[in-house]
GROMACS .gro file of C-alpha atoms in nm:
model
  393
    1UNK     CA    1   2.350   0.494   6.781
    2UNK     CA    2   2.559   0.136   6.710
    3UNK     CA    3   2.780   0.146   6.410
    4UNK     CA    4   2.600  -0.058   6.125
    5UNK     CA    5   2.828  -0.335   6.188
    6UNK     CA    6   2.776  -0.355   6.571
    7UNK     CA    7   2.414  -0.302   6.481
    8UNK     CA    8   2.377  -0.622   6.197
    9UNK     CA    9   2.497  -0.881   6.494
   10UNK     CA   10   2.296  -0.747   6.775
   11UNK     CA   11   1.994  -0.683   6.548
   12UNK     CA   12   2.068  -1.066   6.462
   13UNK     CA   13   2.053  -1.178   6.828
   14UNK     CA   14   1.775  -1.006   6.924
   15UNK     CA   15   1.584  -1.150   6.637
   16UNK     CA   16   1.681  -1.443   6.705
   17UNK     CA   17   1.912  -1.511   6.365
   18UNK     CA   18   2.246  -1.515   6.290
   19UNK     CA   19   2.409  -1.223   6.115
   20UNK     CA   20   2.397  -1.359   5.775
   21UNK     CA   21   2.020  -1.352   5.796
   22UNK     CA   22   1.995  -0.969   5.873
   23UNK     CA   23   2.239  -0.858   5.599
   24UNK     CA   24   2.186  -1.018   5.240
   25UNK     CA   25   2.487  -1.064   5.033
   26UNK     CA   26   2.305  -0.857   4.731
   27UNK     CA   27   2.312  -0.540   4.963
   28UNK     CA   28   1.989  -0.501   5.174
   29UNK     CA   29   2.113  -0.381   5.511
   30UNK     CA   30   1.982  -0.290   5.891
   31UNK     CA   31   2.159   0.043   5.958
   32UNK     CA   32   1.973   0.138   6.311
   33UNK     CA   33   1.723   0.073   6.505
   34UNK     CA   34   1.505   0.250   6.810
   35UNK     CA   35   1.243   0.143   7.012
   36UNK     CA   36   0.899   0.394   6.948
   37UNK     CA   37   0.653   0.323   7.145
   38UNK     CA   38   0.605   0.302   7.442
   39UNK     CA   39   0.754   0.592   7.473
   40UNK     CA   40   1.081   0.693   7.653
   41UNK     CA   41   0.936   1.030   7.704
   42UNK     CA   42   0.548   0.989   7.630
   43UNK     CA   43   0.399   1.276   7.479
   44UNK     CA   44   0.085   1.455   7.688
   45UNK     CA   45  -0.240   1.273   7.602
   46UNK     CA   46  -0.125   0.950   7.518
   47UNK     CA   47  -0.123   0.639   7.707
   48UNK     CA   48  -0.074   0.334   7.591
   49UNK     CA   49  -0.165   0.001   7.681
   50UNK     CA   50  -0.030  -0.383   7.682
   51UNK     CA   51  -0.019  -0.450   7.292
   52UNK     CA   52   0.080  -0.154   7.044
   53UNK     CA   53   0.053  -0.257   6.679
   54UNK     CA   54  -0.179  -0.193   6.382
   55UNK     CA   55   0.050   0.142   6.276
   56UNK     CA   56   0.112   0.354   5.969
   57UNK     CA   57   0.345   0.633   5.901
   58UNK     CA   58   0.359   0.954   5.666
   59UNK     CA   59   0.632   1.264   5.593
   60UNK     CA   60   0.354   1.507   5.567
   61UNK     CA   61   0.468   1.900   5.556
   62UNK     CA   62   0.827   1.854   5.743
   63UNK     CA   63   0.703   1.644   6.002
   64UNK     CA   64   0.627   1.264   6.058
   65UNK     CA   65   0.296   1.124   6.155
   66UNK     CA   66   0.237   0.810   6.318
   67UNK     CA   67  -0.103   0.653   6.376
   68UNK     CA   68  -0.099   0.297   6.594
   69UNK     CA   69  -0.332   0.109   6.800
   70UNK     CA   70  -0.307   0.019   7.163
   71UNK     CA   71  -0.501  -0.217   7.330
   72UNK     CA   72  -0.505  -0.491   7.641
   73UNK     CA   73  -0.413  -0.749   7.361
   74UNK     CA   74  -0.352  -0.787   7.007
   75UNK     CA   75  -0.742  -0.953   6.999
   76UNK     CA   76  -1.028  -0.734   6.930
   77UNK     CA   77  -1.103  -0.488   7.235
   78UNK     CA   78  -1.375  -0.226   7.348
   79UNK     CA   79  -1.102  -0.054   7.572
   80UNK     CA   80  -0.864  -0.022   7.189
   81UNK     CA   81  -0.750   0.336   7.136
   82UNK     CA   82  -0.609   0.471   6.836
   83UNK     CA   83  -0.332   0.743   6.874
   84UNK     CA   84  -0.173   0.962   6.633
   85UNK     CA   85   0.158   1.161   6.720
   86UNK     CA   86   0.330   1.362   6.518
   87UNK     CA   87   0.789   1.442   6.553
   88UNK     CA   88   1.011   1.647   6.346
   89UNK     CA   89   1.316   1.418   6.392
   90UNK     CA   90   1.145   1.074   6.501
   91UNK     CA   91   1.252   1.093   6.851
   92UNK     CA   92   1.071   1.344   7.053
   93UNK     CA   93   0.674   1.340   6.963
   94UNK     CA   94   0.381   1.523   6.982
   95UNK     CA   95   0.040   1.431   7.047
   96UNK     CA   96  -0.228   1.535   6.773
   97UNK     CA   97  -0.552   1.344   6.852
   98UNK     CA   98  -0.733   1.010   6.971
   99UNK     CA   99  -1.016   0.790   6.899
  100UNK     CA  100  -1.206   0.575   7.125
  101UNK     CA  101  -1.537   0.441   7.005
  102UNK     CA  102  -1.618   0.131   7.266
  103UNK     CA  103  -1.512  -0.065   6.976
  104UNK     CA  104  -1.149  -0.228   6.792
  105UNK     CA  105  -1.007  -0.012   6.562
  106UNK     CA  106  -0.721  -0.095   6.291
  107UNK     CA  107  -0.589  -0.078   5.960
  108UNK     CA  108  -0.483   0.275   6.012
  109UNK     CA  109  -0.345   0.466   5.621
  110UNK     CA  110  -0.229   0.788   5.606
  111UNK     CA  111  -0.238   0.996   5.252
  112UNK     CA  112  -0.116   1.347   5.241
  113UNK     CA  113  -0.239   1.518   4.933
  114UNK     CA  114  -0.183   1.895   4.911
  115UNK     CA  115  -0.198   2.007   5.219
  116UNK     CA  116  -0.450   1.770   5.331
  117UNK     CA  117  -0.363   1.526   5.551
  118UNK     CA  118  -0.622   1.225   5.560
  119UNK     CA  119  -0.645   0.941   5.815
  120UNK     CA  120  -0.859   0.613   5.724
  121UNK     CA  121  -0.870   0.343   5.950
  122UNK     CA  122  -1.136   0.043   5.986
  123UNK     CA  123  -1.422   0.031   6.248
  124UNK     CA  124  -1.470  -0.360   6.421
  125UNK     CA  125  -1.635  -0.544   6.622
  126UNK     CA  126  -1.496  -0.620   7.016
  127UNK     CA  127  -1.541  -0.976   7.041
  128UNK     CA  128  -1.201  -1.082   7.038
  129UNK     CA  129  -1.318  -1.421   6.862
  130UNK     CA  130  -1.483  -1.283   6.587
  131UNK     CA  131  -1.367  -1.018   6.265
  132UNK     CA  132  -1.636  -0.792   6.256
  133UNK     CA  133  -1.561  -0.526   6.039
  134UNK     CA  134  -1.851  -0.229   6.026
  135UNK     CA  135  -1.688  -0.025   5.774
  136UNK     CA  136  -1.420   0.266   5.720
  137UNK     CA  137  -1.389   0.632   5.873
  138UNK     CA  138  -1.160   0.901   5.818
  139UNK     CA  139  -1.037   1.229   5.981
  140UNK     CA  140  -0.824   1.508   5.795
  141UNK     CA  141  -0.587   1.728   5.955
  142UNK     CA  142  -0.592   2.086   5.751
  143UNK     CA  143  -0.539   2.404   5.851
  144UNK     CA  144  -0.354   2.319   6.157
  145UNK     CA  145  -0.699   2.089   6.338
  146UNK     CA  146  -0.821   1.770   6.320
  147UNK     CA  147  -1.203   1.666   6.192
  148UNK     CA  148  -1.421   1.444   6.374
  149UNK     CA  149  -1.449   1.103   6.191
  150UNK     CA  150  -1.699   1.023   5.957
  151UNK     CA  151  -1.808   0.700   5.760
  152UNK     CA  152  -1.685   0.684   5.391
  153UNK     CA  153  -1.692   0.478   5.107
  154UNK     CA  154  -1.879   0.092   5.099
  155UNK     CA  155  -2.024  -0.054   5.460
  156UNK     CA  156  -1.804  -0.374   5.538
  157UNK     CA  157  -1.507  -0.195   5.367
  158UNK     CA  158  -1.156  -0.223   5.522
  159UNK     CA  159  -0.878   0.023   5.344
  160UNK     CA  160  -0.573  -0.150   5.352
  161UNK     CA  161  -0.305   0.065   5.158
  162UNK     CA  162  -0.343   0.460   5.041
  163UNK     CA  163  -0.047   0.622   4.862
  164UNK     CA  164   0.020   0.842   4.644
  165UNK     CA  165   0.221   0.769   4.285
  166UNK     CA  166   0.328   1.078   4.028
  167UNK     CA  167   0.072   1.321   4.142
  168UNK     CA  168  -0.201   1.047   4.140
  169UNK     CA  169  -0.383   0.900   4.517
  170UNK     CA  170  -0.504   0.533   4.497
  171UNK     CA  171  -0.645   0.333   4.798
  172UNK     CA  172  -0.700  -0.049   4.814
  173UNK     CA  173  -0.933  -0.234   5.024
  174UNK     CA  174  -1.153  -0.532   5.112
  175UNK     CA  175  -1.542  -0.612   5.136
  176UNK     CA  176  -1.624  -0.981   5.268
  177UNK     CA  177  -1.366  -0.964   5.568
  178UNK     CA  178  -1.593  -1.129   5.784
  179UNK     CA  179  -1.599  -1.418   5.554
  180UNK     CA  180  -1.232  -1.516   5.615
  181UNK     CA  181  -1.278  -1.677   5.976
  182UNK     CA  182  -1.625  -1.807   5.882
  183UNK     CA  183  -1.466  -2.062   5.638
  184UNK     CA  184  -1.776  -2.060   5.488
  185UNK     CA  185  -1.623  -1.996   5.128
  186UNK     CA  186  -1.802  -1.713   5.035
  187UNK     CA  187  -1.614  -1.459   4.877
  188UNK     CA  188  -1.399  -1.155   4.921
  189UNK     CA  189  -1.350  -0.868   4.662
  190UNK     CA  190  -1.056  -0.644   4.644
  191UNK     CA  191  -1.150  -0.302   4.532
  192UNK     CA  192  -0.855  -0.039   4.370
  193UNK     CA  193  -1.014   0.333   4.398
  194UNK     CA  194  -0.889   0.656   4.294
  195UNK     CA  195  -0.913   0.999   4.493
  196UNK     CA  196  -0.916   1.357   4.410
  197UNK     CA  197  -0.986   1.486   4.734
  198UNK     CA  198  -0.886   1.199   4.994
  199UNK     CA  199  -1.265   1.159   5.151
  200UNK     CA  200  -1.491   1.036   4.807
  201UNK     CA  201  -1.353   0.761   4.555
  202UNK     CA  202  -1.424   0.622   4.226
  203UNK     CA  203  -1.298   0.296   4.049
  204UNK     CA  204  -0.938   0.329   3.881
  205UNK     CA  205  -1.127   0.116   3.594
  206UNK     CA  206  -1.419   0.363   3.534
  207UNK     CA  207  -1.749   0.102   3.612
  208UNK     CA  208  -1.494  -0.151   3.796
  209UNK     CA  209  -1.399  -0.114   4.134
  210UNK     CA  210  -1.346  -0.476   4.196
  211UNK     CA  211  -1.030  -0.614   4.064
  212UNK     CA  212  -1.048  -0.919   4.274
  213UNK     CA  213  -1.291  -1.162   4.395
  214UNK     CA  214  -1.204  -1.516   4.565
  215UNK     CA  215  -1.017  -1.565   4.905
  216UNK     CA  216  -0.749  -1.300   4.898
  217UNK     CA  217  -0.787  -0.989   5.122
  218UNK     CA  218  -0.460  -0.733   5.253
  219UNK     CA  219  -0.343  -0.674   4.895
  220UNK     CA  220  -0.075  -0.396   4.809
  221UNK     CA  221   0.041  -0.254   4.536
  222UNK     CA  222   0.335  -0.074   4.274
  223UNK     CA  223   0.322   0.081   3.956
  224UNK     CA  224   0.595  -0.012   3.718
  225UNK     CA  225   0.819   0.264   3.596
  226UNK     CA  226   0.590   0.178   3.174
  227UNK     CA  227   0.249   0.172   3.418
  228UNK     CA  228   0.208  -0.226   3.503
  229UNK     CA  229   0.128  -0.292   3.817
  230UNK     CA  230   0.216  -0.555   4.044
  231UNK     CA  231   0.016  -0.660   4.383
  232UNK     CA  232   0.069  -0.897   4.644
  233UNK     CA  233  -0.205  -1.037   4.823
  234UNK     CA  234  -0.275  -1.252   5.099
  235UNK     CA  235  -0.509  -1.550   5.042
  236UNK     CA  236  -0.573  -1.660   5.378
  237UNK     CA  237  -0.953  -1.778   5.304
  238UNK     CA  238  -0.797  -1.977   4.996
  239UNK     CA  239  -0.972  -2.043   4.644
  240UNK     CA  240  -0.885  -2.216   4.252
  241UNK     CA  241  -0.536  -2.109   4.363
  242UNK     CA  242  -0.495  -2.281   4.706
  243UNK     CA  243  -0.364  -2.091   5.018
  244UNK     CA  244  -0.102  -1.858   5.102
  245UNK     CA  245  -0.064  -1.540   4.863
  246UNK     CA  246  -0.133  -1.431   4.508
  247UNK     CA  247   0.147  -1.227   4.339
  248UNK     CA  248  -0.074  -1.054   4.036
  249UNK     CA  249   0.029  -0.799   3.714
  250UNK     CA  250  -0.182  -0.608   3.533
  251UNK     CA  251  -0.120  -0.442   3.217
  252UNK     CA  252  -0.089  -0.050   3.232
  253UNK     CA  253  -0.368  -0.063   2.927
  254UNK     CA  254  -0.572  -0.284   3.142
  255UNK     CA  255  -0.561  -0.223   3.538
  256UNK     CA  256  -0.835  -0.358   3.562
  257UNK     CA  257  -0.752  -0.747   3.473
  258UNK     CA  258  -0.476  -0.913   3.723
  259UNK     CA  259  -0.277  -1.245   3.614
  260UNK     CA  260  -0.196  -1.389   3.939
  261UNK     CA  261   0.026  -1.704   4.042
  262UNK     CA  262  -0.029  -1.865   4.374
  263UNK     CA  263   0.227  -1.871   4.627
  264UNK     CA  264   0.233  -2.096   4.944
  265UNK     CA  265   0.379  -1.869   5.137
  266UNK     CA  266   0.130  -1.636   5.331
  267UNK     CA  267   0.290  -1.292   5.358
  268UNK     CA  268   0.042  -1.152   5.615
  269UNK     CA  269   0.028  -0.745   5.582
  270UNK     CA  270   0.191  -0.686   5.271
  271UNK     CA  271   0.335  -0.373   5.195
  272UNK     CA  272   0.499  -0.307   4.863
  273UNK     CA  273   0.739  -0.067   4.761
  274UNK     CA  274   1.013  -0.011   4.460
  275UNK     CA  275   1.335   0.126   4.453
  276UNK     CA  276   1.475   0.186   4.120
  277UNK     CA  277   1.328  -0.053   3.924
  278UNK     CA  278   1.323  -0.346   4.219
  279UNK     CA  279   1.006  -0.443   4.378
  280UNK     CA  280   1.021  -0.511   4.752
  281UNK     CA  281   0.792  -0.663   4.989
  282UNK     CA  282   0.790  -0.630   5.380
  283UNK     CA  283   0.512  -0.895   5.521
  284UNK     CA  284   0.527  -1.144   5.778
  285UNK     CA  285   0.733  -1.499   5.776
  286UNK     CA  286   0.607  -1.858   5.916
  287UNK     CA  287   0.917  -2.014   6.062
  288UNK     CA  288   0.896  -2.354   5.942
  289UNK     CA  289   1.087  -2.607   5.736
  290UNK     CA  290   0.911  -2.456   5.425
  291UNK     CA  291   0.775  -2.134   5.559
  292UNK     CA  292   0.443  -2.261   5.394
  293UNK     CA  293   0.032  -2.170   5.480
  294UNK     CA  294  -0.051  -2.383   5.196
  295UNK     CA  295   0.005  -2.765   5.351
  296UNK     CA  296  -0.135  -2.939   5.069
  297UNK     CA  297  -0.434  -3.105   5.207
  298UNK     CA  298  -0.599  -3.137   4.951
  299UNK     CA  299  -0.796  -3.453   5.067
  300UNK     CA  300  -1.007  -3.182   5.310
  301UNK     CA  301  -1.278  -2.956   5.118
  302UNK     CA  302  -1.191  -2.593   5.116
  303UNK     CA  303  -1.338  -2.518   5.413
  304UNK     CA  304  -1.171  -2.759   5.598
  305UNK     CA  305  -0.839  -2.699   5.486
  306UNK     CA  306  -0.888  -2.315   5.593
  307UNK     CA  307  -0.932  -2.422   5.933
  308UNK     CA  308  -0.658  -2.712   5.929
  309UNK     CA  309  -0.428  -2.410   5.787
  310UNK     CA  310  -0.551  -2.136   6.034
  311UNK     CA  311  -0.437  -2.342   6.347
  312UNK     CA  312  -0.118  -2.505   6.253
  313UNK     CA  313   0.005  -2.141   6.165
  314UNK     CA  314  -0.116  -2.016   6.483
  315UNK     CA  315   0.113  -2.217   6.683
  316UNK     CA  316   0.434  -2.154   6.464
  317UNK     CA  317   0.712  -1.858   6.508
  318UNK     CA  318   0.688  -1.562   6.324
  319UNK     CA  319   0.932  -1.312   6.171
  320UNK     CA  320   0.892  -1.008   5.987
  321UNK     CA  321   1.096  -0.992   5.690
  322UNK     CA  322   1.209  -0.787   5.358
  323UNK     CA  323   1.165  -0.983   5.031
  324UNK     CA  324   1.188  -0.944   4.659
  325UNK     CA  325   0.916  -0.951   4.387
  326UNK     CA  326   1.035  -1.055   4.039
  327UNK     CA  327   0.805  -0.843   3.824
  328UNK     CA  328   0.839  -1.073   3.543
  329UNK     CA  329   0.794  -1.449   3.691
  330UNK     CA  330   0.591  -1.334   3.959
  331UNK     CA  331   0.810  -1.511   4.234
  332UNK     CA  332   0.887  -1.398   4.565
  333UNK     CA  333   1.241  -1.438   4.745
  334UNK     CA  334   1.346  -1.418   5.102
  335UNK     CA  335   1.619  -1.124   5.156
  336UNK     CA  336   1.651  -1.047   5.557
  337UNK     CA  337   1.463  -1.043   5.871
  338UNK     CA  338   1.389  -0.714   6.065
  339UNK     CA  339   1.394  -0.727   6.456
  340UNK     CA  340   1.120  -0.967   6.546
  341UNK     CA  341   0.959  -1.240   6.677
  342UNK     CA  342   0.646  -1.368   6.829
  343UNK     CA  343   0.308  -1.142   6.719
  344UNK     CA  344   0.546  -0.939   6.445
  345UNK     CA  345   0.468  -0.737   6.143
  346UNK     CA  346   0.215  -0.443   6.033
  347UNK     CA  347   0.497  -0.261   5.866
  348UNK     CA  348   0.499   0.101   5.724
  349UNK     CA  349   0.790   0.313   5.585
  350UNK     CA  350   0.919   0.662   5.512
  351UNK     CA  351   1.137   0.743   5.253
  352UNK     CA  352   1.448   0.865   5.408
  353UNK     CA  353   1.715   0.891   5.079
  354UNK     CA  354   1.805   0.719   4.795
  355UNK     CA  355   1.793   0.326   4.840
  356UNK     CA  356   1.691   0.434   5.245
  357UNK     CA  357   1.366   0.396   5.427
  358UNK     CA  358   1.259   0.426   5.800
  359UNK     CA  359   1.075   0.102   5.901
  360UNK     CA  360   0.781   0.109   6.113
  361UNK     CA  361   0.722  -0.195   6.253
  362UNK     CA  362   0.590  -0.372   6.577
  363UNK     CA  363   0.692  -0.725   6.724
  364UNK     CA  364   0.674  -0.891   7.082
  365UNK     CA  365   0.979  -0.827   7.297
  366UNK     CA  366   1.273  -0.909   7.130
  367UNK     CA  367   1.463  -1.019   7.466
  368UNK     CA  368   1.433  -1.350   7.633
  369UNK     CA  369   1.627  -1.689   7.454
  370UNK     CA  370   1.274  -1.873   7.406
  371UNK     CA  371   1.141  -1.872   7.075
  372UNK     CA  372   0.748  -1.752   7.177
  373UNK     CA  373   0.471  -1.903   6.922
  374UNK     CA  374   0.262  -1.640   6.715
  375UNK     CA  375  -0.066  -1.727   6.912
  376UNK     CA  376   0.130  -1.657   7.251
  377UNK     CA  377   0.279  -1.339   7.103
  378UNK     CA  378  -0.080  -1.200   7.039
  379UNK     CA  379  -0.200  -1.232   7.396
  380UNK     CA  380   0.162  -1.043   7.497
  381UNK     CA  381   0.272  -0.703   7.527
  382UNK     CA  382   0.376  -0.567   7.185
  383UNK     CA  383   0.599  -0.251   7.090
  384UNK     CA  384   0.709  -0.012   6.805
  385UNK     CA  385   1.006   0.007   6.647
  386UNK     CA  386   1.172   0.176   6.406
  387UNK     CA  387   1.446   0.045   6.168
  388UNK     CA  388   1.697   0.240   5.868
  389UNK     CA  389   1.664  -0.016   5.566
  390UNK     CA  390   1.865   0.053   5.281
  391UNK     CA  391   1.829  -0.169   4.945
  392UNK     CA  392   2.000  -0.177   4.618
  393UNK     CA  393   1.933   0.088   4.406
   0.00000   0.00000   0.00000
């Protein structure tokens, strides 16, 4: 293991960054860092392929799960596997269980609830020009085996973030994916669900499941220590508020209403967690002069501007970073980059301490001096990694 300070600068070369930009004067810090998968010892069962990505994580009764998908490509496959593994001390792992269905397979979200361990992930298509989503499945682990999948909840839906907050489960998801490559401007609607048992849901707003409805579609969430909650959401497929994101409160009396500011930024695969009373944010950065999705056009119609949008971002750098949400203005700020570059960030962390979280994340090779382009990254090999974060507390 590197000291933390031997760690910050090589961290920063790899990445691509100078040292500054991996440790933020406030106090957010990169403490260690170890590649997952592949595998330096690969556990019986498991194979993986060219791209490793879509991942989540989960402590779950003394040991830590890890769910990821491997495939030829970052680009929707038949030949996609998902894996999960499971290790006592995140280094040596053991295989649990596989699916294969001919078909891509993502958006893997773990949720341990008493003694239950639950497994969602999204069903797609395999045309790796298309988003095809056919709905979600799940598989528990209890009583020391794992179910076969089975179809819950909405057809179409894609779960994007399950957790559990004081004793309570929530997921969040999306119904209208296919609608956000289409361009076509018809909607997508976020739904917020609650869970008793992992595998059937009802609205958090009894008769409201949708708290959403417009362009925005990977949306997370936190609760506020007086029951507000905050979301970030990506708005790829844009709306009234433009392009980019939508950082949205609700009032703990009202969950079911969100204000929401736009934000130019586009902070693909949001994942949103507090410490203390601080709201963070781990999603994806564009390296450009402004870092913007948004590019203003508004001479082009909607749909035109999606498209304009879709490509230039394609063909820019990407990082994935750690940012802060300001509860009260609904702003976001830029903090550090993790170790990454080219097709980066589907993050996912365990609490590991006060202030301290292993990061789950995947990126493109971080060796090599040229800078690759997101859309180059995708058609690369892809690993896992894992990173100690510690934040202010």
């Amino acid at each position: 293991m590197l000291r933390a300070s031997s760690f910050v600068v090589t961290a920063a070369l790899l990445a691509g960054c100078s040292p500054e930009e991996v440790v933020n004067p406030a106090g957010a810090r990169i403490e260690g860092y170890r590649e997952v998968v592949p595998f330096a010892a690969p556990p019986a069962g498991v194979e993986t392929q060219n791209a490793n990505n879509n991942l989540d994580v989960v402590r779950h009764e003394g040991r830590v799960y890890l769910a990821f998908r491997t495939a030829p490509s970052h680009f929707a496959s038949a030949e996609t596997v998902l894996y999960v593994v499971s290790s006592e001390d995140q280094e040596t792992w053991r295989y649990e269980t596989h699916v294969a269905m001919g078909t891509d397979l993502r958006e893997m979200r773990f949720l341990s609830l008493e003694g239950k361990l639950v497994l969602y992930f999204a069903v797609l298509g395999s045309n790796p020009l298309d988003f095809e989503p056919q709905g979600m499945m799940a598989m528990t682990y209890e009583g020391g085996a794992w179910s076969e999948p089975a179809k819950l909840y909405e057809p179409g839906f894609i779960p994007w973030r399950a957790k559990e907050i004081d004793g309570a489960a929530y997921l969040v998801g999306y119904v209208g994916g296919e609608n956000i490559y289409d361009f076509d401007g018809e909607p997508i609607r976020i739904h917020l669900l609650r869970t008793e048992d992992g595998l059937t849901f009802e609205p958090l707003v009894p008769g409201r499941p949708v708290v959403q409805e417009g362009g925005g579609s990977e949306t997370d969430f936190v609760l506020l220590a007086h029951g507000d909650l905050v979301a970030v959401q990506r708005n790829e497929a844009g709306d009234a508020l433009g392009f980019g994101s939508k950082i949205c409160r609700a009032k703990a009396a009202d969950l079911g209403t969100w204000d929401c500011k736009p934000d130019k930024k586009k902070y693909d695969s949001p994942l949103l967690f507090r410490s203390g009373d601080d709201v963070w944010l781990i999603g994806r950065r564009n390296l450009t002069e402004t870092g913007n999705f948004d590019l203003d056009r508004d001479d082009l119609s909607l749909s035109d501007q999606a498209g304009v949008y879709a490509v230039e971002y394609s063909f820019q750098p990407k990082r994935c970073s750690l940012w802060r949400v300001d509860p009260e203005t609904l702003t976001v700020s830029f903090e550090l980059d993790l170790p990454s570059r080219g097709d980066t960030c589907f993050a996912s962390i365990v609490p590991a301490g006060e202030g301290a979280y292993d990061v789950y994340n995947y990126t493109s090779p971080l060796e090599g001096d040229e800078e690759p382009r997101w859309i180059d990254g995708q058609g690369g090999p892809t690993r896992i990694y894992r990173v100690r974060l510690d934040v202010p507390r």
